[in-house]
PDB file of C-alpha atoms and ligand atoms in Angstrom:
ATOM      1  CA  MET H   1     195.822 114.502-169.038  1.00  0.00           C
ATOM      2  CA  GLU H   2     193.848 115.770-166.040  1.00  0.00           C
ATOM      3  CA  LYS H   3     195.598 114.823-162.773  1.00  0.00           C
ATOM      4  CA  VAL H   4     193.161 113.645-160.111  1.00  0.00           C
ATOM      5  CA  CYS H   5     193.797 112.695-156.486  1.00  0.00           C
ATOM      6  CA  ILE H   6     191.548 111.342-153.796  1.00  0.00           C
ATOM      7  CA  TYR H   7     191.866 112.488-150.184  1.00  0.00           C
ATOM      8  CA  PRO H   8     190.043 109.909-148.050  1.00  0.00           C
ATOM      9  CA  GLY H   9     189.165 110.108-144.393  1.00  0.00           C
ATOM     10  CA  SER H  10     186.458 109.931-141.764  1.00  0.00           C
ATOM     11  CA  PHE H  11     186.278 113.752-141.468  1.00  0.00           C
ATOM     12  CA  ASP H  12     184.165 113.391-138.318  1.00  0.00           C
ATOM     13  CA  PRO H  13     184.311 116.413-138.366  1.00  0.00           C
ATOM     14  CA  MET H  14     186.777 118.010-140.762  1.00  0.00           C
ATOM     15  CA  THR H  15     189.511 120.060-139.029  1.00  0.00           C
ATOM     16  CA  LEU H  16     191.722 122.934-140.203  1.00  0.00           C
ATOM     17  CA  GLY H  17     194.467 120.310-140.581  1.00  0.00           C
ATOM     18  CA  HIS H  18     192.355 118.482-143.159  1.00  0.00           C
ATOM     19  CA  LEU H  19     191.579 121.776-144.922  1.00  0.00           C
ATOM     20  CA  ASP H  20     195.276 122.645-145.102  1.00  0.00           C
ATOM     21  CA  ILE H  21     196.060 119.299-146.801  1.00  0.00           C
ATOM     22  CA  ILE H  22     193.195 119.838-149.288  1.00  0.00           C
ATOM     23  CA  GLN H  23     194.408 123.342-150.149  1.00  0.00           C
ATOM     24  CA  ARG H  24     197.952 122.106-150.718  1.00  0.00           C
ATOM     25  CA  ALA H  25     196.719 119.155-152.810  1.00  0.00           C
ATOM     26  CA  CYS H  26     194.868 121.681-154.995  1.00  0.00           C
ATOM     27  CA  THR H  27     198.221 123.217-155.962  1.00  0.00           C
ATOM     28  CA  LEU H  28     199.456 119.814-157.204  1.00  0.00           C
ATOM     29  CA  PHE H  29     196.356 118.269-158.825  1.00  0.00           C
ATOM     30  CA  ASP H  30     193.739 119.490-161.315  1.00  0.00           C
ATOM     31  CA  ARG H  31     190.956 117.837-159.328  1.00  0.00           C
ATOM     32  CA  VAL H  32     190.850 116.792-155.662  1.00  0.00           C
ATOM     33  CA  ILE H  33     188.151 114.338-154.589  1.00  0.00           C
ATOM     34  CA  VAL H  34     187.581 114.552-150.842  1.00  0.00           C
ATOM     35  CA  ALA H  35     186.152 111.143-150.034  1.00  0.00           C
ATOM     36  CA  VAL H  36     184.230 110.399-146.857  1.00  0.00           C
ATOM     37  CA  LEU H  37     184.829 106.740-146.071  1.00  0.00           C
ATOM     38  CA  HIS H  38     184.010 104.493-143.167  1.00  0.00           C
ATOM     39  CA  ASN H  39     186.852 103.601-140.819  1.00  0.00           C
ATOM     40  CA  PRO H  40     185.666 100.279-139.312  1.00  0.00           C
ATOM     41  CA  ALA H  41     187.626 101.050-136.123  1.00  0.00           C
ATOM     42  CA  LYS H  42     185.589 104.190-135.428  1.00  0.00           C
ATOM     43  CA  LYS H  43     182.033 104.807-134.297  1.00  0.00           C
ATOM     44  CA  GLY H  44     180.653 107.781-136.240  1.00  0.00           C
ATOM     45  CA  CYS H  45     179.424 110.979-134.607  1.00  0.00           C
ATOM     46  CA  PHE H  46     178.180 113.124-137.531  1.00  0.00           C
ATOM     47  CA  THR H  47     176.199 111.544-140.376  1.00  0.00           C
ATOM     48  CA  VAL H  48     177.975 111.138-143.707  1.00  0.00           C
ATOM     49  CA  GLU H  49     175.676 113.838-145.146  1.00  0.00           C
ATOM     50  CA  GLU H  50     176.593 116.271-142.348  1.00  0.00           C
ATOM     51  CA  ARG H  51     180.317 115.612-142.855  1.00  0.00           C
ATOM     52  CA  MET H  52     180.011 116.183-146.606  1.00  0.00           C
ATOM     53  CA  GLU H  53     178.043 119.380-146.054  1.00  0.00           C
ATOM     54  CA  MET H  54     180.756 120.729-143.714  1.00  0.00           C
ATOM     55  CA  ILE H  55     183.539 119.822-146.185  1.00  0.00           C
ATOM     56  CA  ARG H  56     181.634 121.485-149.050  1.00  0.00           C
ATOM     57  CA  ALA H  57     181.132 124.655-147.012  1.00  0.00           C
ATOM     58  CA  ALA H  58     184.812 124.844-146.037  1.00  0.00           C
ATOM     59  CA  CYS H  59     185.992 124.181-149.623  1.00  0.00           C
ATOM     60  CA  ALA H  60     183.564 126.555-151.358  1.00  0.00           C
ATOM     61  CA  HIS H  61     186.541 128.720-152.439  1.00  0.00           C
ATOM     62  CA  LEU H  62     188.309 125.760-154.095  1.00  0.00           C
ATOM     63  CA  PRO H  63     186.682 125.047-157.488  1.00  0.00           C
ATOM     64  CA  GLN H  64     188.723 121.908-158.152  1.00  0.00           C
ATOM     65  CA  VAL H  65     187.417 120.165-155.013  1.00  0.00           C
ATOM     66  CA  GLU H  66     184.680 117.546-155.280  1.00  0.00           C
ATOM     67  CA  VAL H  67     183.154 115.904-152.209  1.00  0.00           C
ATOM     68  CA  ALA H  68     181.915 112.325-152.342  1.00  0.00           C
ATOM     69  CA  ALA H  69     181.071 109.411-150.061  1.00  0.00           C
ATOM     70  CA  PHE H  70     182.091 105.836-150.741  1.00  0.00           C
ATOM     71  CA  ASP H  71     181.218 102.495-149.159  1.00  0.00           C
ATOM     72  CA  GLY H  72     183.682  99.687-148.735  1.00  0.00           C
ATOM     73  CA  LEU H  73     187.347  99.642-149.579  1.00  0.00           C
ATOM     74  CA  LEU H  74     189.446 102.667-150.446  1.00  0.00           C
ATOM     75  CA  VAL H  75     190.854 100.832-153.482  1.00  0.00           C
ATOM     76  CA  ASP H  76     187.318 100.494-154.879  1.00  0.00           C
ATOM     77  CA  ALA H  77     186.752 104.236-154.381  1.00  0.00           C
ATOM     78  CA  VAL H  78     190.011 104.878-156.231  1.00  0.00           C
ATOM     79  CA  LYS H  79     188.911 102.631-159.129  1.00  0.00           C
ATOM     80  CA  LYS H  80     185.419 104.164-159.254  1.00  0.00           C
ATOM     81  CA  SER H  81     186.666 107.762-159.151  1.00  0.00           C
ATOM     82  CA  GLY H  82     189.504 107.267-161.633  1.00  0.00           C
ATOM     83  CA  ALA H  83     191.951 108.980-159.253  1.00  0.00           C
ATOM     84  CA  HIS H  84     195.661 108.685-160.010  1.00  0.00           C
ATOM     85  CA  ALA H  85     196.848 108.951-156.419  1.00  0.00           C
ATOM     86  CA  VAL H  86     195.702 108.898-152.811  1.00  0.00           C
ATOM     87  CA  VAL H  87     196.764 111.786-150.560  1.00  0.00           C
ATOM     88  CA  ARG H  88     197.107 111.386-146.797  1.00  0.00           C
ATOM     89  CA  GLY H  89     198.389 113.763-144.148  1.00  0.00           C
ATOM     90  CA  LEU H  90     201.003 112.739-141.579  1.00  0.00           C
ATOM     91  CA  ARG H  91     200.820 114.550-138.248  1.00  0.00           C
ATOM     92  CA  ALA H  92     203.490 112.782-136.226  1.00  0.00           C
ATOM     93  CA  ILE H  93     205.651 109.685-136.163  1.00  0.00           C
ATOM     94  CA  SER H  94     202.729 107.900-134.455  1.00  0.00           C
ATOM     95  CA  ASP H  95     200.691 108.207-137.695  1.00  0.00           C
ATOM     96  CA  PHE H  96     203.490 106.657-139.742  1.00  0.00           C
ATOM     97  CA  GLU H  97     203.133 102.981-138.780  1.00  0.00           C
ATOM     98  CA  SER H  98     199.411 102.669-139.526  1.00  0.00           C
ATOM     99  CA  GLU H  99     199.637 104.821-142.665  1.00  0.00           C
ATOM    100  CA  LYS H 100     202.544 102.752-143.993  1.00  0.00           C
ATOM    101  CA  THR H 101     200.593  99.515-143.391  1.00  0.00           C
ATOM    102  CA  MET H 102     197.502 100.931-145.101  1.00  0.00           C
ATOM    103  CA  ALA H 103     199.492 102.222-148.092  1.00  0.00           C
ATOM    104  CA  GLN H 104     201.243  98.859-148.544  1.00  0.00           C
ATOM    105  CA  LEU H 105     198.011  96.840-148.238  1.00  0.00           C
ATOM    106  CA  ASN H 106     196.268  99.167-150.686  1.00  0.00           C
ATOM    107  CA  ALA H 107     199.156  98.866-153.173  1.00  0.00           C
ATOM    108  CA  GLU H 108     198.793  95.063-152.979  1.00  0.00           C
ATOM    109  CA  LEU H 109     195.018  95.234-153.457  1.00  0.00           C
ATOM    110  CA  LEU H 110     195.362  97.649-156.372  1.00  0.00           C
ATOM    111  CA  PRO H 111     198.776  97.371-158.018  1.00  0.00           C
ATOM    112  CA  GLY H 112     199.969 100.734-159.248  1.00  0.00           C
ATOM    113  CA  MET H 113     198.021 102.712-156.665  1.00  0.00           C
ATOM    114  CA  GLU H 114     200.218 105.461-155.244  1.00  0.00           C
ATOM    115  CA  THR H 115     199.798 107.003-151.796  1.00  0.00           C
ATOM    116  CA  LEU H 116     201.375 110.432-151.343  1.00  0.00           C
ATOM    117  CA  PHE H 117     202.018 111.720-147.832  1.00  0.00           C
ATOM    118  CA  MET H 118     202.004 115.389-146.967  1.00  0.00           C
ATOM    119  CA  MET H 119     203.406 116.620-143.665  1.00  0.00           C
ATOM    120  CA  THR H 120     200.743 118.340-141.610  1.00  0.00           C
ATOM    121  CA  LYS H 121     201.692 121.918-140.734  1.00  0.00           C
ATOM    122  CA  PRO H 122     203.171 122.134-137.199  1.00  0.00           C
ATOM    123  CA  GLU H 123     200.278 124.285-135.996  1.00  0.00           C
ATOM    124  CA  HIS H 124     197.838 121.456-136.790  1.00  0.00           C
ATOM    125  CA  SER H 125     199.936 118.468-135.755  1.00  0.00           C
ATOM    126  CA  HIS H 126     198.214 118.084-132.352  1.00  0.00           C
ATOM    127  CA  VAL H 127     194.706 118.517-133.776  1.00  0.00           C
ATOM    128  CA  SER H 128     192.295 115.645-134.316  1.00  0.00           C
ATOM    129  CA  SER H 129     188.604 115.163-134.979  1.00  0.00           C
ATOM    130  CA  SER H 130     188.220 113.287-131.692  1.00  0.00           C
ATOM    131  CA  ALA H 131     189.791 116.190-129.765  1.00  0.00           C
ATOM    132  CA  VAL H 132     187.311 118.571-131.425  1.00  0.00           C
ATOM    133  CA  ARG H 133     184.412 116.259-130.503  1.00  0.00           C
ATOM    134  CA  GLU H 134     185.597 115.925-126.914  1.00  0.00           C
ATOM    135  CA  ILE H 135     186.096 119.673-126.367  1.00  0.00           C
ATOM    136  CA  ALA H 136     182.746 120.446-128.028  1.00  0.00           C
ATOM    137  CA  SER H 137     180.900 117.800-126.001  1.00  0.00           C
ATOM    138  CA  PHE H 138     181.992 119.498-122.749  1.00  0.00           C
ATOM    139  CA  GLY H 139     181.097 122.967-124.015  1.00  0.00           C
ATOM    140  CA  GLY H 140     184.722 124.082-124.530  1.00  0.00           C
ATOM    141  CA  ASP H 141     186.042 126.398-127.246  1.00  0.00           C
ATOM    142  CA  PHE H 142     187.046 124.243-130.225  1.00  0.00           C
ATOM    143  CA  SER H 143     186.662 127.046-132.792  1.00  0.00           C
ATOM    144  CA  ARG H 144     190.394 127.476-133.505  1.00  0.00           C
ATOM    145  CA  TYR H 145     190.593 123.879-134.795  1.00  0.00           C
ATOM    146  CA  VAL H 146     187.819 123.815-137.415  1.00  0.00           C
ATOM    147  CA  PRO H 147     186.804 125.970-140.396  1.00  0.00           C
ATOM    148  CA  ALA H 148     184.883 129.020-139.125  1.00  0.00           C
ATOM    149  CA  CYS H 149     181.864 128.210-141.306  1.00  0.00           C
ATOM    150  CA  ASN H 150     181.339 124.913-139.427  1.00  0.00           C
ATOM    151  CA  VAL H 151     181.639 126.100-135.832  1.00  0.00           C
ATOM    152  CA  GLU H 152     177.930 126.684-135.290  1.00  0.00           C
ATOM    153  CA  LYS H 153     176.901 123.377-136.833  1.00  0.00           C
ATOM    154  CA  ILE H 154     179.293 121.469-134.558  1.00  0.00           C
ATOM    155  CA  ARG H 155     178.240 123.468-131.475  1.00  0.00           C
ATOM    156  CA  ASN H 156     174.544 122.858-132.228  1.00  0.00           C
ATOM    157  CA  HIS H 157     175.170 119.134-132.594  1.00  0.00           C
ATOM    158  CA  PHE H 158     176.447 118.884-129.017  1.00  0.00           C
ATOM    159  CA  GLU H 159     173.859 121.197-127.428  1.00  0.00           C
TER     160      GLU H 159
HETATM  161  N1  COA O   1     195.546 117.701-139.485  1.00  0.00           N
HETATM  162  C1  COA O   1     194.901 117.437-138.348  1.00  0.00           C
HETATM  163  N2  COA O   1     194.336 116.252-138.074  1.00  0.00           N
HETATM  164  C2  COA O   1     194.394 115.306-139.006  1.00  0.00           C
HETATM  165  C3  COA O   1     195.035 115.502-140.229  1.00  0.00           C
HETATM  166  C4  COA O   1     195.622 116.771-140.457  1.00  0.00           C
HETATM  167  N3  COA O   1     196.257 117.050-141.589  1.00  0.00           N
HETATM  168  N4  COA O   1     194.957 114.373-140.941  1.00  0.00           N
HETATM  169  C5  COA O   1     194.296 113.505-140.195  1.00  0.00           C
HETATM  170  N5  COA O   1     193.960 114.059-139.033  1.00  0.00           N
HETATM  171  C6  COA O   1     193.293 113.385-137.916  1.00  0.00           C
HETATM  172  C7  COA O   1     191.816 113.281-138.020  1.00  0.00           C
HETATM  173  O1  COA O   1     191.199 114.363-137.404  1.00  0.00           O
HETATM  174  C8  COA O   1     191.531 111.966-137.342  1.00  0.00           C
HETATM  175  O2  COA O   1     191.431 112.129-135.972  1.00  0.00           O
HETATM  176  P1  COA O   1     190.654 111.074-135.031  1.00  0.00           P
HETATM  177  O3  COA O   1     191.410 109.791-135.073  1.00  0.00           O
HETATM  178  O4  COA O   1     190.646 111.720-133.722  1.00  0.00           O
HETATM  179  O5  COA O   1     189.261 110.904-135.620  1.00  0.00           O
HETATM  180  C9  COA O   1     192.767 111.140-137.660  1.00  0.00           C
HETATM  181  O6  COA O   1     193.775 112.071-137.937  1.00  0.00           O
HETATM  182  C10 COA O   1     192.652 110.320-138.907  1.00  0.00           C
HETATM  183  O7  COA O   1     191.423 110.558-139.508  1.00  0.00           O
HETATM  184  P2  COA O   1     191.086 110.787-141.014  1.00  0.00           P
HETATM  185  O8  COA O   1     192.246 111.281-141.784  1.00  0.00           O
HETATM  186  O9  COA O   1     189.844 111.606-141.052  1.00  0.00           O
HETATM  187  O10 COA O   1     190.747 109.389-141.500  1.00  0.00           O
HETATM  188  P3  COA O   1     190.792 107.959-140.873  1.00  0.00           P
HETATM  189  O11 COA O   1     192.185 107.590-140.535  1.00  0.00           O
HETATM  190  O12 COA O   1     189.771 107.824-139.823  1.00  0.00           O
HETATM  191  O13 COA O   1     190.264 107.239-142.166  1.00  0.00           O
HETATM  192  C11 COA O   1     190.223 105.702-143.981  1.00  0.00           C
HETATM  193  C12 COA O   1     190.909 106.201-142.731  1.00  0.00           C
HETATM  194  C13 COA O   1     188.737 106.026-144.012  1.00  0.00           C
HETATM  195  C14 COA O   1     190.901 106.315-145.172  1.00  0.00           C
HETATM  196  C15 COA O   1     190.445 104.198-143.915  1.00  0.00           C
HETATM  197  O14 COA O   1     189.899 103.677-142.724  1.00  0.00           O
HETATM  198  C16 COA O   1     189.852 103.486-145.102  1.00  0.00           C
HETATM  199  O15 COA O   1     190.470 103.464-146.158  1.00  0.00           O
HETATM  200  N6  COA O   1     188.659 102.866-144.919  1.00  0.00           N
HETATM  201  C17 COA O   1     188.005 102.095-145.975  1.00  0.00           C
HETATM  202  C18 COA O   1     188.266 100.605-145.788  1.00  0.00           C
HETATM  203  C19 COA O   1     189.635 100.281-146.314  1.00  0.00           C
HETATM  204  O16 COA O   1     189.903 100.335-147.500  1.00  0.00           O
HETATM  205  N7  COA O   1     190.513  99.942-145.367  1.00  0.00           N
HETATM  206  C20 COA O   1     191.898  99.732-145.690  1.00  0.00           C
HETATM  207  C21 COA O   1     192.140  98.314-146.048  1.00  0.00           C
HETATM  208  S1  COA O   1     193.867  98.095-146.040  1.00  0.00           S
END
């Protein structure tokens, strides 16, 4: 049976930390669905289309990656996509509490749904999409934190 996982997030924009998790998930699953979802606590910066385009460009070398956008709850995206597991990255202990709550709520909403956590590589553990946006908005050099193919698109957005 084909093993499929879903890697959900805001990806606003995708960072090298996200890409590292996707690449590692590709070694464990036959198909990895990178799902752009809405986090109600966050105001978006890039459009969903722009985020998907940047993810597709950065994952062009990974044939088992599929990029999709979903509305509503993560559990509904899991049902719709037929994924067997949800993958999330953990950067630091501060991520743990909210990720644990989300994984438990999701498991109640969709019994049997598994969330797998992968430790973010140390070199990416201080990186975040909001840090990239902030540095870029003030004209700073954010290029070491995002896939090279997306640097220009992000820079143009803030110019
Ligand atoms: N390396 C570097 N940074 C990483 C990372 C990694 N491996 N993994 C995550 N991050 C950063 C991101 O850059 C982001 O930074 P930011 O807060 O500055 O934007 C932050 O960690 C987390 O973002 P991301 O992983 O992109 O997703 P999210 O936490 O914003 O998204 C959803 C969460 C979309 C999965 C969640 O809100 C959701 O499921 N929404 C749908 C509604 C729903 O079902 N809610 C749950 C009901 S219980």
